[in-house]
mmCIF file of C-alpha atoms in Angstrom:
data_model
loop_
_atom_site.group_PDB
_atom_site.id
_atom_site.type_symbol
_atom_site.label_atom_id
_atom_site.label_comp_id
_atom_site.label_asym_id
_atom_site.label_seq_id
_atom_site.Cartn_x
_atom_site.Cartn_y
_atom_site.Cartn_z
ATOM 1 C CA UNK C 1 -28.579 19.341 -42.632
ATOM 2 C CA UNK C 2 -26.046 16.170 -42.949
ATOM 3 C CA UNK C 3 -26.219 16.333 -39.190
ATOM 4 C CA UNK C 4 -30.703 15.585 -39.172
ATOM 5 C CA UNK C 5 -29.983 13.007 -42.163
ATOM 6 C CA UNK C 6 -27.739 11.165 -39.250
ATOM 7 C CA UNK C 7 -30.108 11.272 -37.424
ATOM 8 C CA UNK C 8 -32.911 9.902 -39.403
ATOM 9 C CA UNK C 9 -30.545 7.363 -39.893
ATOM 10 C CA UNK C 10 -30.031 5.959 -36.259
ATOM 11 C CA UNK C 11 -33.046 5.665 -35.780
ATOM 12 C CA UNK C 12 -33.834 3.979 -38.600
ATOM 13 C CA UNK C 13 -30.682 1.273 -37.629
ATOM 14 C CA UNK C 14 -32.117 0.826 -34.003
ATOM 15 C CA UNK C 15 -35.396 0.938 -35.409
ATOM 16 C CA UNK C 16 -34.176 -2.363 -37.476
ATOM 17 C CA UNK C 17 -32.689 -3.864 -34.691
ATOM 18 C CA UNK C 18 -35.739 -3.366 -32.882
ATOM 19 C CA UNK C 19 -37.359 -6.473 -35.075
ATOM 20 C CA UNK C 20 -34.308 -8.124 -35.841
ATOM 21 C CA UNK C 21 -35.126 -8.374 -31.540
ATOM 22 C CA UNK C 22 -38.475 -9.204 -32.716
ATOM 23 C CA UNK C 23 -37.405 -11.952 -34.601
ATOM 24 C CA UNK C 24 -35.341 -14.406 -33.356
ATOM 25 C CA UNK C 25 -35.577 -14.331 -30.404
ATOM 26 C CA UNK C 26 -38.008 -16.486 -30.956
ATOM 27 C CA UNK C 27 -35.628 -19.375 -32.500
ATOM 28 C CA UNK C 28 -33.398 -18.643 -30.145
ATOM 29 C CA UNK C 29 -35.601 -19.854 -27.315
ATOM 30 C CA UNK C 30 -39.334 -20.390 -28.553
ATOM 31 C CA UNK C 31 -38.258 -24.218 -27.224
ATOM 32 C CA UNK C 32 -37.712 -23.700 -24.027
ATOM 33 C CA UNK C 33 -40.004 -21.397 -23.775
ATOM 34 C CA UNK C 34 -43.012 -23.557 -25.004
ATOM 35 C CA UNK C 35 -41.141 -26.848 -22.916
ATOM 36 C CA UNK C 36 -41.860 -24.456 -19.917
ATOM 37 C CA UNK C 37 -38.304 -23.805 -18.814
ATOM 38 C CA UNK C 38 -38.258 -20.341 -18.768
ATOM 39 C CA UNK C 39 -41.082 -17.901 -19.119
ATOM 40 C CA UNK C 40 -40.513 -14.930 -22.280
ATOM 41 C CA UNK C 41 -39.284 -12.616 -19.944
ATOM 42 C CA UNK C 42 -36.346 -14.154 -19.140
ATOM 43 C CA UNK C 43 -35.021 -15.424 -22.992
ATOM 44 C CA UNK C 44 -35.982 -12.082 -24.056
ATOM 45 C CA UNK C 45 -33.127 -10.951 -21.190
ATOM 46 C CA UNK C 46 -31.331 -13.705 -21.685
ATOM 47 C CA UNK C 47 -31.149 -12.635 -25.539
ATOM 48 C CA UNK C 48 -29.953 -9.475 -25.204
ATOM 49 C CA UNK C 49 -26.949 -9.930 -23.691
ATOM 50 C CA UNK C 50 -25.678 -12.681 -25.533
ATOM 51 C CA UNK C 51 -26.815 -11.244 -28.539
ATOM 52 C CA UNK C 52 -24.507 -7.709 -27.976
ATOM 53 C CA UNK C 53 -21.658 -10.374 -26.690
ATOM 54 C CA UNK C 54 -21.878 -12.422 -30.171
ATOM 55 C CA UNK C 55 -22.550 -8.691 -31.190
ATOM 56 C CA UNK C 56 -18.785 -7.474 -30.535
ATOM 57 C CA UNK C 57 -16.144 -10.152 -30.552
ATOM 58 C CA UNK C 58 -17.471 -12.028 -34.203
ATOM 59 C CA UNK C 59 -19.768 -9.354 -35.122
ATOM 60 C CA UNK C 60 -17.796 -7.330 -36.131
ATOM 61 C CA UNK C 61 -16.138 -9.170 -38.772
ATOM 62 C CA UNK C 62 -19.990 -10.275 -40.641
ATOM 63 C CA UNK C 63 -20.676 -6.235 -40.136
ATOM 64 C CA UNK C 64 -17.806 -5.808 -42.804
ATOM 65 C CA UNK C 65 -19.055 -8.317 -45.643
ATOM 66 C CA UNK C 66 -21.739 -6.272 -45.640
ATOM 67 C CA UNK C 67 -20.607 -2.764 -45.645
ATOM 68 C CA UNK C 68 -17.963 -3.443 -47.980
ATOM 69 C CA UNK C 69 -17.428 -6.598 -49.652
ATOM 70 C CA UNK C 70 -20.950 -7.148 -50.547
ATOM 71 C CA UNK C 71 -20.492 -4.355 -53.296
ATOM 72 C CA UNK C 72 -17.853 -3.608 -55.553
ATOM 73 C CA UNK C 73 -18.419 -0.452 -54.999
ATOM 74 C CA UNK C 74 -18.273 1.195 -50.896
ATOM 75 C CA UNK C 75 -18.522 4.452 -52.293
ATOM 76 C CA UNK C 76 -22.216 3.219 -53.000
ATOM 77 C CA UNK C 77 -23.221 3.884 -49.372
ATOM 78 C CA UNK C 78 -23.976 7.017 -48.107
ATOM 79 C CA UNK C 79 -26.123 8.852 -45.278
ATOM 80 C CA UNK C 80 -29.174 8.541 -47.458
ATOM 81 C CA UNK C 81 -28.516 5.331 -49.222
ATOM 82 C CA UNK C 82 -28.530 3.743 -45.930
ATOM 83 C CA UNK C 83 -31.679 4.905 -44.358
ATOM 84 C CA UNK C 84 -33.431 4.432 -47.719
ATOM 85 C CA UNK C 85 -31.582 0.190 -47.298
ATOM 86 C CA UNK C 86 -32.091 -0.254 -43.493
ATOM 87 C CA UNK C 87 -36.473 0.849 -43.605
ATOM 88 C CA UNK C 88 -36.366 -1.601 -46.135
ATOM 89 C CA UNK C 89 -35.242 -4.416 -43.795
ATOM 90 C CA UNK C 90 -36.613 -2.687 -41.081
ATOM 91 C CA UNK C 91 -40.601 -2.382 -43.091
ATOM 92 C CA UNK C 92 -40.531 -6.001 -44.186
ATOM 93 C CA UNK C 93 -39.267 -7.463 -40.956
ATOM 94 C CA UNK C 94 -41.632 -4.931 -38.971
ATOM 95 C CA UNK C 95 -44.281 -7.101 -41.191
ATOM 96 C CA UNK C 96 -43.034 -10.279 -40.082
ATOM 97 C CA UNK C 97 -42.996 -10.042 -37.418
ATOM 98 C CA UNK C 98 -46.391 -7.745 -37.037
ATOM 99 C CA UNK C 99 -47.812 -11.841 -38.080
ATOM 100 C CA UNK C 100 -45.968 -13.438 -35.562
ATOM 101 C CA UNK C 101 -43.973 -15.062 -37.821
ATOM 102 C CA UNK C 102 -40.160 -14.287 -37.589
ATOM 103 C CA UNK C 103 -38.619 -14.003 -40.021
ATOM 104 C CA UNK C 104 -34.759 -14.003 -42.058
ATOM 105 C CA UNK C 105 -32.586 -10.389 -40.790
ATOM 106 C CA UNK C 106 -29.509 -11.366 -42.577
ATOM 107 C CA UNK C 107 -31.906 -12.612 -45.450
ATOM 108 C CA UNK C 108 -33.899 -9.161 -45.432
ATOM 109 C CA UNK C 109 -30.273 -7.556 -44.958
ATOM 110 C CA UNK C 110 -28.772 -9.006 -48.017
ATOM 111 C CA UNK C 111 -31.062 -8.626 -49.801
ATOM 112 C CA UNK C 112 -32.023 -4.820 -49.316
ATOM 113 C CA UNK C 113 -28.827 -4.235 -49.903
ATOM 114 C CA UNK C 114 -28.585 -6.900 -53.735
ATOM 115 C CA UNK C 115 -31.233 -3.851 -54.426
ATOM 116 C CA UNK C 116 -28.915 -1.684 -54.519
ATOM 117 C CA UNK C 117 -26.204 -3.041 -55.866
ATOM 118 C CA UNK C 118 -27.929 -4.702 -58.320
ATOM 119 C CA UNK C 119 -29.174 -1.486 -59.497
ATOM 120 C CA UNK C 120 -27.003 0.726 -58.907
ATOM 121 C CA UNK C 121 -24.207 -2.726 -60.641
ATOM 122 C CA UNK C 122 -21.830 -2.639 -57.991
ATOM 123 C CA UNK C 123 -23.722 -6.160 -56.224
ATOM 124 C CA UNK C 124 -20.578 -8.570 -56.445
ATOM 125 C CA UNK C 125 -22.104 -11.608 -57.717
ATOM 126 C CA UNK C 126 -19.944 -13.851 -56.628
ATOM 127 C CA UNK C 127 -20.146 -13.247 -52.734
ATOM 128 C CA UNK C 128 -23.814 -13.106 -53.511
ATOM 129 C CA UNK C 129 -23.800 -16.293 -55.030
ATOM 130 C CA UNK C 130 -22.334 -17.926 -52.177
ATOM 131 C CA UNK C 131 -24.466 -16.653 -49.393
ATOM 132 C CA UNK C 132 -27.859 -17.918 -52.052
ATOM 133 C CA UNK C 133 -26.299 -21.409 -51.792
ATOM 134 C CA UNK C 134 -25.517 -21.827 -48.839
ATOM 135 C CA UNK C 135 -29.670 -20.648 -47.563
ATOM 136 C CA UNK C 136 -31.202 -23.079 -49.638
ATOM 137 C CA UNK C 137 -29.013 -25.723 -49.208
ATOM 138 C CA UNK C 138 -28.230 -25.077 -45.168
ATOM 139 C CA UNK C 139 -32.520 -25.162 -43.730
ATOM 140 C CA UNK C 140 -32.822 -28.589 -46.780
ATOM 141 C CA UNK C 141 -29.994 -30.074 -43.650
ATOM 142 C CA UNK C 142 -31.598 -29.162 -41.195
ATOM 143 C CA UNK C 143 -35.144 -29.852 -42.180
ATOM 144 C CA UNK C 144 -34.651 -33.966 -43.542
ATOM 145 C CA UNK C 145 -31.904 -33.711 -40.289
ATOM 146 C CA UNK C 146 -34.441 -33.428 -37.833
ATOM 147 C CA UNK C 147 -37.289 -35.571 -39.708
ATOM 148 C CA UNK C 148 -34.621 -38.407 -39.272
ATOM 149 C CA UNK C 149 -34.815 -38.125 -36.386
ATOM 150 C CA UNK C 150 -38.119 -37.218 -35.434
ATOM 151 C CA UNK C 151 -39.241 -40.367 -37.568
ATOM 152 C CA UNK C 152 -36.760 -43.507 -35.455
ATOM 153 C CA UNK C 153 -34.932 -42.197 -33.731
ATOM 154 C CA UNK C 154 -37.365 -39.682 -30.703
ATOM 155 C CA UNK C 155 -38.151 -42.879 -29.090
ATOM 156 C CA UNK C 156 -35.014 -43.938 -28.027
ATOM 157 C CA UNK C 157 -33.487 -40.288 -27.662
ATOM 158 C CA UNK C 158 -35.910 -39.657 -25.334
ATOM 159 C CA UNK C 159 -35.580 -42.945 -23.048
ATOM 160 C CA UNK C 160 -31.482 -41.283 -22.932
ATOM 161 C CA UNK C 161 -33.032 -37.825 -21.560
ATOM 162 C CA UNK C 162 -35.950 -39.278 -20.043
ATOM 163 C CA UNK C 163 -36.614 -36.013 -19.135
ATOM 164 C CA UNK C 164 -40.291 -34.299 -17.712
ATOM 165 C CA UNK C 165 -42.090 -30.898 -16.355
ATOM 166 C CA UNK C 166 -42.432 -31.539 -13.314
ATOM 167 C CA UNK C 167 -45.483 -29.046 -10.750
ATOM 168 C CA UNK C 168 -43.328 -26.067 -9.451
ATOM 169 C CA UNK C 169 -41.057 -24.317 -9.726
ATOM 170 C CA UNK C 170 -37.362 -24.840 -12.071
ATOM 171 C CA UNK C 171 -35.155 -23.450 -9.512
ATOM 172 C CA UNK C 172 -35.465 -21.384 -6.109
ATOM 173 C CA UNK C 173 -33.718 -19.946 -4.431
ATOM 174 C CA UNK C 174 -31.788 -20.296 -1.069
ATOM 175 C CA UNK C 175 -31.936 -17.921 1.732
ATOM 176 C CA UNK C 176 -31.007 -19.046 4.286
ATOM 177 C CA UNK C 177 -26.351 -17.980 3.417
ATOM 178 C CA UNK C 178 -25.881 -14.064 3.427
ATOM 179 C CA UNK C 179 -26.133 -14.438 -0.174
ATOM 180 C CA UNK C 180 -29.457 -16.053 -2.054
ATOM 181 C CA UNK C 181 -28.284 -19.584 -3.889
ATOM 182 C CA UNK C 182 -30.420 -20.771 -6.526
ATOM 183 C CA UNK C 183 -31.264 -25.207 -6.118
ATOM 184 C CA UNK C 184 -33.731 -26.903 -7.666
ATOM 185 C CA UNK C 185 -37.032 -26.819 -7.152
ATOM 186 C CA UNK C 186 -38.930 -29.701 -4.707
ATOM 187 C CA UNK C 187 -40.649 -31.693 -7.014
ATOM 188 C CA UNK C 188 -37.722 -30.997 -9.379
ATOM 189 C CA UNK C 189 -35.618 -33.771 -10.230
ATOM 190 C CA UNK C 190 -32.163 -33.630 -11.520
ATOM 191 C CA UNK C 191 -31.978 -34.827 -14.674
ATOM 192 C CA UNK C 192 -34.583 -33.049 -15.644
ATOM 193 C CA UNK C 193 -32.365 -30.072 -13.775
ATOM 194 C CA UNK C 194 -30.041 -30.655 -16.218
ATOM 195 C CA UNK C 195 -31.694 -30.967 -19.308
ATOM 196 C CA UNK C 196 -32.920 -27.371 -19.044
ATOM 197 C CA UNK C 197 -29.771 -26.435 -18.261
ATOM 198 C CA UNK C 198 -28.810 -27.919 -20.837
ATOM 199 C CA UNK C 199 -31.272 -25.917 -22.878
ATOM 200 C CA UNK C 200 -31.288 -22.844 -22.464
ATOM 201 C CA UNK C 201 -27.514 -23.281 -22.869
ATOM 202 C CA UNK C 202 -27.948 -23.611 -26.546
ATOM 203 C CA UNK C 203 -30.588 -21.021 -26.502
ATOM 204 C CA UNK C 204 -27.443 -18.536 -25.285
ATOM 205 C CA UNK C 205 -25.653 -20.053 -27.931
ATOM 206 C CA UNK C 206 -28.017 -19.589 -30.298
ATOM 207 C CA UNK C 207 -28.356 -15.779 -29.247
ATOM 208 C CA UNK C 208 -25.165 -15.766 -29.630
ATOM 209 C CA UNK C 209 -24.859 -16.767 -32.993
ATOM 210 C CA UNK C 210 -27.452 -14.574 -33.512
ATOM 211 C CA UNK C 211 -25.687 -11.618 -32.612
ATOM 212 C CA UNK C 212 -22.863 -12.438 -34.556
ATOM 213 C CA UNK C 213 -24.554 -12.284 -37.738
ATOM 214 C CA UNK C 214 -27.386 -10.233 -37.519
ATOM 215 C CA UNK C 215 -25.553 -7.553 -35.631
ATOM 216 C CA UNK C 216 -24.953 -6.320 -38.712
ATOM 217 C CA UNK C 217 -28.371 -6.610 -40.388
ATOM 218 C CA UNK C 218 -28.749 -2.667 -38.322
ATOM 219 C CA UNK C 219 -25.506 -0.749 -38.963
ATOM 220 C CA UNK C 220 -24.308 -2.151 -42.230
ATOM 221 C CA UNK C 221 -25.212 0.583 -44.360
ATOM 222 C CA UNK C 222 -24.569 3.326 -42.660
ATOM 223 C CA UNK C 223 -20.455 1.581 -41.414
ATOM 224 C CA UNK C 224 -20.192 1.186 -45.817
ATOM 225 C CA UNK C 225 -21.313 4.717 -45.679
ATOM 226 C CA UNK C 226 -18.783 5.530 -42.638
ATOM 227 C CA UNK C 227 -21.287 8.004 -40.122
ATOM 228 C CA UNK C 228 -19.906 6.717 -36.843
ATOM 229 C CA UNK C 229 -16.584 4.243 -35.841
ATOM 230 C CA UNK C 230 -18.201 0.486 -35.509
ATOM 231 C CA UNK C 231 -18.173 0.708 -30.912
ATOM 232 C CA UNK C 232 -20.878 3.278 -31.300
ATOM 233 C CA UNK C 233 -22.816 1.227 -33.824
ATOM 234 C CA UNK C 234 -22.781 -2.057 -32.609
ATOM 235 C CA UNK C 235 -23.554 -0.328 -28.595
ATOM 236 C CA UNK C 236 -26.486 1.460 -30.436
ATOM 237 C CA UNK C 237 -27.560 -1.910 -32.634
ATOM 238 C CA UNK C 238 -27.324 -4.429 -29.178
ATOM 239 C CA UNK C 239 -29.426 -1.432 -27.249
ATOM 240 C CA UNK C 240 -32.707 -1.516 -29.403
ATOM 241 C CA UNK C 241 -32.812 -5.308 -29.804
ATOM 242 C CA UNK C 242 -32.430 -5.974 -26.146
ATOM 243 C CA UNK C 243 -35.459 -3.545 -26.221
ATOM 244 C CA UNK C 244 -37.205 -6.232 -29.827
ATOM 245 C CA UNK C 245 -36.541 -9.626 -27.774
ATOM 246 C CA UNK C 246 -38.248 -8.074 -24.502
ATOM 247 C CA UNK C 247 -41.068 -6.567 -26.268
ATOM 248 C CA UNK C 248 -42.521 -7.639 -30.057
ATOM 249 C CA UNK C 249 -40.261 -10.934 -29.259
ATOM 250 C CA UNK C 250 -43.389 -12.276 -27.577
ATOM 251 C CA UNK C 251 -45.894 -13.069 -30.518
ATOM 252 C CA UNK C 252 -43.247 -15.084 -32.502
ATOM 253 C CA UNK C 253 -41.995 -16.173 -28.940
ATOM 254 C CA UNK C 254 -45.589 -17.741 -28.959
ATOM 255 C CA UNK C 255 -46.101 -19.436 -32.727
ATOM 256 C CA UNK C 256 -42.519 -20.728 -32.366
ATOM 257 C CA UNK C 257 -42.849 -22.458 -28.649
ATOM 258 C CA UNK C 258 -46.602 -23.258 -29.164
ATOM 259 C CA UNK C 259 -48.335 -22.716 -32.493
ATOM 260 C CA UNK C 260 -46.429 -23.986 -34.525
ATOM 261 C CA UNK C 261 -45.823 -27.895 -33.433
ATOM 262 C CA UNK C 262 -46.490 -29.663 -29.805
ATOM 263 C CA UNK C 263 -42.421 -29.411 -27.989
ATOM 264 C CA UNK C 264 -42.395 -31.204 -25.314
ATOM 265 C CA UNK C 265 -38.812 -31.196 -23.436
ATOM 266 C CA UNK C 266 -36.691 -34.531 -25.580
ATOM 267 C CA UNK C 267 -37.999 -32.272 -28.738
ATOM 268 C CA UNK C 268 -36.852 -28.257 -27.927
ATOM 269 C CA UNK C 269 -33.008 -29.908 -27.120
ATOM 270 C CA UNK C 270 -32.800 -32.011 -29.868
ATOM 271 C CA UNK C 271 -33.932 -28.736 -32.178
ATOM 272 C CA UNK C 272 -31.916 -26.991 -30.689
ATOM 273 C CA UNK C 273 -28.438 -29.401 -30.835
ATOM 274 C CA UNK C 274 -29.631 -29.576 -34.748
ATOM 275 C CA UNK C 275 -30.682 -25.830 -35.305
ATOM 276 C CA UNK C 276 -26.959 -24.105 -32.940
ATOM 277 C CA UNK C 277 -24.989 -26.858 -34.862
ATOM 278 C CA UNK C 278 -25.287 -25.582 -38.912
ATOM 279 C CA UNK C 279 -25.946 -21.711 -37.209
ATOM 280 C CA UNK C 280 -22.566 -21.459 -36.428
ATOM 281 C CA UNK C 281 -20.775 -24.217 -38.861
ATOM 282 C CA UNK C 282 -21.607 -22.331 -41.120
ATOM 283 C CA UNK C 283 -20.209 -18.957 -39.382
ATOM 284 C CA UNK C 284 -17.073 -20.964 -39.065
ATOM 285 C CA UNK C 285 -16.433 -20.715 -42.683
ATOM 286 C CA UNK C 286 -18.430 -16.740 -42.946
ATOM 287 C CA UNK C 287 -21.656 -16.927 -44.479
ATOM 288 C CA UNK C 288 -24.181 -14.646 -43.187
ATOM 289 C CA UNK C 289 -26.409 -17.330 -41.438
ATOM 290 C CA UNK C 290 -30.235 -17.846 -42.251
ATOM 291 C CA UNK C 291 -30.871 -18.200 -38.391
ATOM 292 C CA UNK C 292 -34.248 -17.497 -38.429
ATOM 293 C CA UNK C 293 -35.039 -20.260 -41.810
ATOM 294 C CA UNK C 294 -32.873 -23.291 -40.002
ATOM 295 C CA UNK C 295 -34.127 -22.697 -36.711
ATOM 296 C CA UNK C 296 -38.462 -22.884 -37.910
ATOM 297 C CA UNK C 297 -37.241 -25.358 -40.315
ATOM 298 C CA UNK C 298 -35.318 -27.382 -37.787
ATOM 299 C CA UNK C 299 -38.604 -27.662 -35.407
ATOM 300 C CA UNK C 300 -41.156 -27.522 -38.818
ATOM 301 C CA UNK C 301 -39.191 -31.430 -39.849
ATOM 302 C CA UNK C 302 -39.529 -32.904 -35.950
ATOM 303 C CA UNK C 303 -42.524 -31.479 -35.633
ATOM 304 C CA UNK C 304 -43.516 -33.163 -38.869
ATOM 305 C CA UNK C 305 -41.471 -36.668 -38.444
ATOM 306 C CA UNK C 306 -42.984 -37.263 -35.022
ATOM 307 C CA UNK C 307 -46.310 -36.766 -36.635
ATOM 308 C CA UNK C 308 -46.597 -39.280 -38.643
ATOM 309 C CA UNK C 309 -44.868 -41.900 -37.900
ATOM 310 C CA UNK C 310 -45.378 -45.107 -39.084
ATOM 311 C CA UNK C 311 -44.932 -48.082 -36.180
ATOM 312 C CA UNK C 312 -46.377 -51.365 -35.401
ATOM 313 C CA UNK C 313 -49.143 -52.233 -32.683
ATOM 314 C CA UNK C 314 -50.469 -55.156 -32.006
ATOM 315 C CA UNK C 315 -53.471 -55.089 -30.075
ATOM 316 C CA UNK C 316 -55.476 -57.911 -28.156
ATOM 317 C CA UNK C 317 -59.048 -57.994 -28.410
ATOM 318 C CA UNK C 318 -60.767 -60.884 -25.883
ATOM 319 C CA UNK C 319 -58.054 -62.733 -25.956
ATOM 320 C CA UNK C 320 -57.283 -63.038 -29.005
ATOM 321 C CA UNK C 321 -54.563 -61.745 -31.146
ATOM 322 C CA UNK C 322 -54.918 -59.209 -34.145
ATOM 323 C CA UNK C 323 -53.441 -58.171 -36.787
ATOM 324 C CA UNK C 324 -49.966 -55.731 -36.637
ATOM 325 C CA UNK C 325 -51.358 -52.502 -37.928
ATOM 326 C CA UNK C 326 -50.221 -49.122 -38.525
ATOM 327 C CA UNK C 327 -50.247 -45.997 -36.435
ATOM 328 C CA UNK C 328 -49.121 -43.220 -37.927
ATOM 329 C CA UNK C 329 -48.440 -40.293 -34.676
ATOM 330 C CA UNK C 330 -45.935 -39.988 -31.639
ATOM 331 C CA UNK C 331 -44.965 -42.434 -28.755
ATOM 332 C CA UNK C 332 -47.662 -39.982 -25.570
ATOM 333 C CA UNK C 333 -45.164 -38.391 -23.005
ATOM 334 C CA UNK C 334 -47.393 -37.821 -20.023
ATOM 335 C CA UNK C 335 -45.402 -37.167 -17.491
ATOM 336 C CA UNK C 336 -42.898 -38.827 -15.182
ATOM 337 C CA UNK C 337 -43.672 -42.798 -17.910
ATOM 338 C CA UNK C 338 -40.396 -43.792 -19.723
ATOM 339 C CA UNK C 339 -41.827 -43.200 -23.409
ATOM 340 C CA UNK C 340 -42.153 -46.382 -25.315
ATOM 341 C CA UNK C 341 -40.216 -47.372 -28.378
ATOM 342 C CA UNK C 342 -41.039 -47.931 -31.482
ATOM 343 C CA UNK C 343 -43.297 -50.679 -32.038
ATOM 344 C CA UNK C 344 -44.033 -50.284 -28.087
ATOM 345 C CA UNK C 345 -46.824 -47.198 -28.386
ATOM 346 C CA UNK C 346 -50.650 -48.367 -26.850
ATOM 347 C CA UNK C 347 -52.985 -46.622 -29.376
ATOM 348 C CA UNK C 348 -55.164 -44.794 -27.176
ATOM 349 C CA UNK C 349 -52.585 -43.307 -25.768
ATOM 350 C CA UNK C 350 -51.269 -42.026 -29.664
ATOM 351 C CA UNK C 351 -52.296 -38.653 -30.187
ATOM 352 C CA UNK C 352 -53.642 -37.093 -33.060
ATOM 353 C CA UNK C 353 -51.370 -35.665 -36.306
ATOM 354 C CA UNK C 354 -53.359 -32.571 -36.362
ATOM 355 C CA UNK C 355 -52.617 -32.739 -32.234
ATOM 356 C CA UNK C 356 -48.940 -32.632 -32.790
ATOM 357 C CA UNK C 357 -47.824 -31.002 -35.680
ATOM 358 C CA UNK C 358 -50.166 -27.617 -37.464
ATOM 359 C CA UNK C 359 -49.903 -27.434 -41.430
ATOM 360 C CA UNK C 360 -52.051 -24.663 -42.214
ATOM 361 C CA UNK C 361 -49.678 -23.041 -39.309
ATOM 362 C CA UNK C 362 -46.022 -23.799 -40.745
ATOM 363 C CA UNK C 363 -47.189 -22.718 -43.804
ATOM 364 C CA UNK C 364 -47.889 -19.189 -42.811
ATOM 365 C CA UNK C 365 -44.818 -19.887 -41.607
ATOM 366 C CA UNK C 366 -42.639 -20.570 -44.664
ATOM 367 C CA UNK C 367 -45.312 -18.157 -47.289
ATOM 368 C CA UNK C 368 -43.620 -15.348 -45.073
ATOM 369 C CA UNK C 369 -40.360 -16.236 -44.261
ATOM 370 C CA UNK C 370 -40.229 -15.850 -48.639
ATOM 371 C CA UNK C 371 -41.936 -13.022 -48.850
ATOM 372 C CA UNK C 372 -40.637 -10.650 -46.747
ATOM 373 C CA UNK C 373 -37.322 -10.841 -47.636
ATOM 374 C CA UNK C 374 -38.780 -10.484 -51.558
ATOM 375 C CA UNK C 375 -40.419 -6.900 -50.212
ATOM 376 C CA UNK C 376 -37.243 -5.840 -49.145
ATOM 377 C CA UNK C 377 -35.135 -6.992 -51.974
ATOM 378 C CA UNK C 378 -37.406 -5.942 -54.970
ATOM 379 C CA UNK C 379 -38.202 -2.232 -53.068
ATOM 380 C CA UNK C 380 -35.070 -1.376 -52.953
ATOM 381 C CA UNK C 381 -34.184 -1.875 -56.016
ATOM 382 C CA UNK C 382 -37.283 -0.056 -57.704
ATOM 383 C CA UNK C 383 -36.347 3.268 -55.099
ATOM 384 C CA UNK C 384 -32.822 2.556 -56.520
ATOM 385 C CA UNK C 385 -33.197 2.937 -60.208
ATOM 386 C CA UNK C 386 -35.559 5.981 -59.794
ATOM 387 C CA UNK C 387 -33.566 7.950 -56.813
ATOM 388 C CA UNK C 388 -29.502 7.182 -59.247
ATOM 389 C CA UNK C 389 -31.716 7.372 -62.612
ATOM 390 C CA UNK C 390 -34.107 10.438 -62.298
ATOM 391 C CA UNK C 391 -33.153 11.900 -59.387
ATOM 392 C CA UNK C 392 -29.555 11.267 -57.545
#
């Protein structure tokens, strides 16, 4: 019977890992996919590799935190309770992935474990409170930093970087020698190539950061129950994440790379830098980072800041100067053209704000990202309250 329960627990943990791969690949590589820098298949492969590296190295520390420190009595983790916790984590994440909205795996997992802790009176409220405070502060910081960059600094940054997406392949293999060597495509400029490498590298760094915090969400309950050693659990969890990154993650890549906001390559780099900086900072102080929420709010903030930026232009009609007028919009980024600074936009070249920032999609994303952790917490609490009072 115990062996059967263990197999069920491993199966549910694999299901959770599958959904983690689906929900975290979008924030990490959505900007790169949306900018046309890499394909969805390559994004999934890179996510699988760097997630595993992060999980194998730093991730085991977070596993110990969620599996043994969030609750005052680790004895509440049994194989049975672990299965129930993992069921709510995986089920809630699947709802978000099915809707094409990446939910926060950290918030969902901690919420489900907190539901168990509250129902059994074993939740460490001090640890929970510290985590919750940072979950509120960090996305707000990412949002407003991105808004300010999009509203006031984006044209200057774009002039510095001046990266546009050229036609044709970004990289081609030189097969003239015995070993194929990757080289720039025939139409790829040096600045475009370097900028794209930076963008993808930051996505890899975010994938690594995700592995350091999110592997615990799939395996911490089983580890807390003493069901398996840590290394086999990390291997199983990493494999499940890889499958999710290569399959169901395509929906979240579409949402964060294409549907949420128009994200040219320069903007994608800005989002990746801001989001990864905050995630790394939280990991450094031992907080399970709400990776998805931070990255999503950075995308929303930059899109909103760019779409609502007020600039001043002067038109000349029939030789007569017209007064300065306000135009809320973003500088157009035509391929091969240098984006003008504030006050230099041609109004005819400025796309409408609705083409740059989709309020309906944004509302759906924010709603689902808050609803999914609530579902996991409430469901776990209600289930364990009934089980411990009437059945166990």
